[in-house]
XYZ file of C-alpha atoms in Angstrom:
272
model
C 0.000 0.000 0.000
C 3.002 2.273 0.616
C 5.762 1.058 -1.757
C 8.070 3.915 -0.768
C 8.704 5.194 2.745
C 10.468 8.331 1.549
C 13.123 9.603 -0.834
C 16.568 10.685 0.259
C 16.618 14.494 0.002
C 18.909 15.852 -2.667
C 19.572 12.437 -4.226
C 15.955 11.531 -5.016
C 16.712 7.901 -4.148
C 13.620 5.986 -2.963
C 13.699 3.950 0.233
C 11.411 0.984 -0.427
C 9.111 -0.164 2.367
C 9.619 -3.758 1.261
C 13.391 -3.545 1.677
C 13.113 -1.959 5.113
C 10.652 -4.583 6.358
C 12.761 -7.369 4.865
C 15.793 -6.067 6.777
C 13.775 -5.798 9.996
C 12.478 -9.322 9.506
C 15.989 -10.693 9.007
C 17.397 -8.920 12.078
C 14.563 -10.129 14.321
C 14.756 -13.648 12.891
C 18.504 -13.853 13.514
C 18.119 -12.410 17.010
C 15.445 -14.995 17.892
C 17.544 -17.790 16.369
C 20.667 -16.793 18.321
C 18.737 -16.824 21.609
C 17.198 -20.228 20.926
C 20.536 -21.640 19.746
C 22.275 -20.413 22.893
C 19.702 -22.226 25.032
C 20.548 -25.400 23.134
C 24.264 -24.949 23.771
C 25.130 -23.939 20.214
C 27.870 -21.321 19.514
C 26.288 -17.910 18.890
C 29.154 -16.700 16.690
C 28.660 -19.566 14.269
C 24.901 -18.996 14.281
C 25.388 -15.372 13.244
C 27.788 -16.433 10.488
C 25.379 -19.094 9.317
C 22.525 -16.595 9.324
C 24.379 -14.280 6.943
C 25.111 -17.124 4.538
C 21.468 -18.206 4.723
C 20.312 -14.665 3.930
C 22.575 -14.400 0.878
C 21.680 -17.864 -0.434
C 17.955 -17.327 0.127
C 18.014 -14.106 -1.879
C 19.806 -15.867 -4.738
C 17.503 -18.898 -4.597
C 14.344 -16.781 -4.603
C 15.488 -14.976 -7.753
C 16.458 -18.238 -9.478
C 13.036 -19.816 -8.932
C 11.394 -16.569 -10.039
C 13.290 -16.821 -13.333
C 12.185 -20.447 -13.721
C 8.511 -19.768 -12.960
C 8.443 -16.736 -15.271
C 10.645 -18.264 -17.951
C 8.503 -16.856 -20.762
C 9.587 -13.375 -19.672
C 13.210 -13.983 -18.682
C 14.020 -16.745 -21.146
C 13.151 -14.574 -24.118
C 15.318 -11.694 -22.911
C 18.381 -12.493 -20.789
C 18.942 -8.782 -20.232
C 16.051 -8.887 -17.758
C 18.043 -11.323 -15.577
C 20.522 -8.531 -14.896
C 17.967 -5.749 -14.699
C 17.064 -3.591 -11.720
C 13.513 -4.995 -11.849
C 14.734 -8.482 -10.950
C 16.911 -7.083 -8.177
C 13.960 -5.207 -6.692
C 11.519 -8.110 -7.047
C 10.600 -10.248 -4.062
C 11.425 -13.544 -5.768
C 9.802 -16.865 -4.871
C 10.023 -17.840 -1.194
C 10.378 -21.574 -1.746
C 13.359 -21.020 -4.049
C 15.124 -19.084 -1.319
C 14.177 -21.628 1.336
C 15.411 -24.641 -0.626
C 18.740 -23.079 -1.637
C 19.291 -21.808 1.920
C 18.500 -25.301 3.226
C 21.164 -26.878 0.999
C 23.732 -24.232 1.912
C 22.978 -24.622 5.627
C 23.436 -28.407 5.456
C 26.816 -27.960 3.770
C 28.024 -25.323 6.245
C 26.768 -27.186 9.318
C 28.683 -30.273 8.261
C 31.782 -28.179 7.593
C 31.532 -26.385 10.945
C 30.544 -29.582 12.772
C 27.186 -28.227 13.929
C 24.427 -30.787 14.601
C 22.048 -30.185 11.698
C 18.759 -31.142 13.322
C 19.393 -29.213 16.540
C 20.659 -26.162 14.653
C 17.743 -26.263 12.215
C 15.365 -26.446 15.185
C 16.851 -23.186 16.454
C 16.405 -21.533 13.051
C 12.854 -22.686 12.287
C 10.906 -20.268 14.540
C 13.033 -17.365 13.348
C 12.356 -18.285 9.725
C 8.606 -18.106 10.391
C 8.947 -14.780 12.231
C 11.094 -13.197 9.530
C 8.784 -14.498 6.814
C 5.793 -12.971 8.577
C 7.398 -9.529 8.571
C 8.589 -10.034 5.007
C 5.007 -10.629 3.874
C 4.101 -7.227 5.297
C 6.724 -5.918 2.915
C 4.979 -7.756 0.072
C 1.729 -6.061 1.059
C 3.367 -2.647 1.070
C 4.892 -3.227 -2.368
C 1.777 -4.771 -3.893
C 3.392 -8.026 -5.023
C 2.049 -11.547 -4.375
C -1.495 -10.246 -4.749
C -4.727 -12.185 -4.441
C -7.796 -12.740 -6.593
C -10.531 -10.124 -7.091
C -13.118 -10.126 -4.311
C -16.232 -8.259 -3.183
C -15.624 -9.251 0.447
C -15.028 -6.643 3.141
C -11.515 -8.109 3.361
C -10.695 -6.837 -0.109
C -8.008 -4.172 -0.536
C -7.163 -1.787 -3.371
C -3.561 -1.022 -4.207
C -2.154 2.281 -5.355
C -1.101 3.336 -8.833
C 2.504 3.404 -7.608
C 2.251 -0.252 -6.589
C 0.819 -1.096 -10.010
C 3.716 0.707 -11.649
C 6.267 -1.309 -9.664
C 4.680 -4.777 -9.583
C 1.809 -4.814 -12.080
C -0.818 -5.428 -9.391
C -4.372 -4.760 -10.680
C -5.900 -1.605 -9.203
C -9.325 -1.563 -10.864
C -10.905 -3.805 -8.213
C -10.399 -5.026 -4.646
C -8.160 -8.055 -4.105
C -7.842 -10.754 -1.454
C -4.998 -9.614 0.873
C -3.056 -12.870 0.563
C 0.074 -11.143 1.861
C -1.604 -10.312 5.184
C -3.161 -13.775 5.412
C 0.252 -15.378 5.033
C 1.809 -12.907 7.466
C -0.725 -13.964 10.120
C -0.247 -17.651 9.251
C 3.523 -17.364 9.701
C 3.110 -15.526 12.988
C 0.871 -18.350 14.259
C 3.437 -20.894 13.061
C 6.120 -18.965 14.969
C 4.056 -19.239 18.160
C 3.341 -22.932 17.555
C 7.019 -23.750 17.086
C 8.001 -21.913 20.270
C 5.319 -23.841 22.165
C 6.477 -27.132 20.674
C 10.138 -26.487 21.562
C 9.324 -26.957 25.247
C 7.706 -30.313 24.471
C 9.870 -31.757 21.678
C 10.826 -35.388 22.008
C 13.700 -35.451 19.489
C 16.041 -33.076 17.653
C 14.602 -32.078 14.315
C 10.988 -32.070 15.485
C 10.714 -28.278 15.160
C 12.078 -27.959 11.628
C 10.067 -30.983 10.469
C 6.910 -29.489 11.979
C 7.648 -26.234 10.192
C 7.877 -28.082 6.875
C 4.490 -29.700 7.510
C 2.539 -26.724 8.849
C 3.900 -24.122 6.457
C 3.292 -26.468 3.514
C -0.381 -26.767 4.494
C -0.714 -23.004 4.956
C 1.033 -22.154 1.687
C -0.868 -24.782 -0.327
C -4.154 -23.316 0.930
C -3.234 -19.667 0.418
C -2.184 -20.397 -3.164
C -5.858 -20.921 -4.072
C -6.414 -17.213 -3.378
C -3.268 -15.987 -5.144
C -3.632 -14.413 -8.563
C -0.139 -13.239 -9.503
C 2.023 -15.087 -12.089
C 3.924 -17.867 -10.300
C 4.231 -20.785 -12.707
C 2.304 -24.028 -13.019
C 3.186 -27.702 -12.626
C 0.815 -30.669 -12.970
C -2.190 -28.386 -12.786
C -0.988 -26.698 -9.600
C 1.013 -23.579 -8.921
C 4.740 -24.173 -8.492
C 4.481 -23.395 -4.777
C 1.597 -25.847 -4.324
C 3.639 -28.615 -5.922
C 6.638 -27.822 -3.701
C 4.300 -27.670 -0.689
C 3.198 -31.247 -1.330
C 6.823 -32.383 -1.496
C 7.681 -30.473 1.695
C 4.652 -31.913 3.496
C 5.544 -35.494 2.574
C 9.170 -34.893 3.561
C 8.216 -33.343 6.894
C 5.763 -36.111 7.793
C 8.187 -38.862 6.725
C 11.083 -37.439 8.743
C 8.863 -36.884 11.776
C 7.562 -40.450 11.734
C 11.045 -41.879 11.158
C 12.692 -39.999 14.016
C 9.747 -40.572 16.332
C 10.054 -44.310 15.589
C 13.807 -44.171 16.234
C 13.269 -42.318 19.507
C 10.657 -44.761 20.757
C 12.743 -47.711 19.582
C 15.770 -46.392 21.429
C 13.788 -45.912 24.627
C 12.353 -49.397 24.351
C 15.787 -50.878 23.795
C 17.151 -49.096 26.857
C 14.305 -50.463 28.985
C 15.014 -54.003 27.739
C 18.679 -53.700 28.649
C 17.814 -52.299 32.079
C 15.406 -55.179 32.692
C 18.052 -57.735 31.751
C 20.633 -56.143 34.064
C 18.234 -56.034 36.994
């Protein structure tokens, strides 16, 4: 709704609301992650380093998936890949998440950090940062929803249409705000679950499951170009994969945990 906060006097350089909120989201996410990691006995310095690498890789990954999903635009003109428009665009969240996930696995192995425990510390922060980032999407007008006559509908400004192409001739479903609220609820759920987790990895696996459900559902209300695969949006297809992965890993590690406890009881019984 407010793509620009202000312009730097004398230079006429715009300060984008999206960029500011994205930066705030990253700082708060990293702060929350560092606190949770410290409680788990993980080195804060390494967590900060890892967070910076995750930020850089997520930005690159989000742009790469954007190029793939909008190949008709970028494939026909490679100059657009190096344009300011691509740099200013939000990208596709799942692209950033998947690339950041791969980079984090590599770095955690290199720095000898336990992946599941470290990922558990990052998961709530990811949801928190994503929630604030979606407010940035709302301010910029990207990731818009379908036309609606509901009281929830919002109309974007001509400036937003100029920057993102969002329709302004009718009210739209505020999918950005819906996802912001969903991520905030996921953040609270993950914090609650941390106090009750039964194995390392339970938090990140739960995030994969719950966010996949939320994103798959919200995609039905989205109306911006985002690619299609097997009759679904690209993000819906990835959501299904993430959901299956999260459920499978949860069941596997829960089985291992219960099996280990049972084995310990058997040994104790034999000794006694």
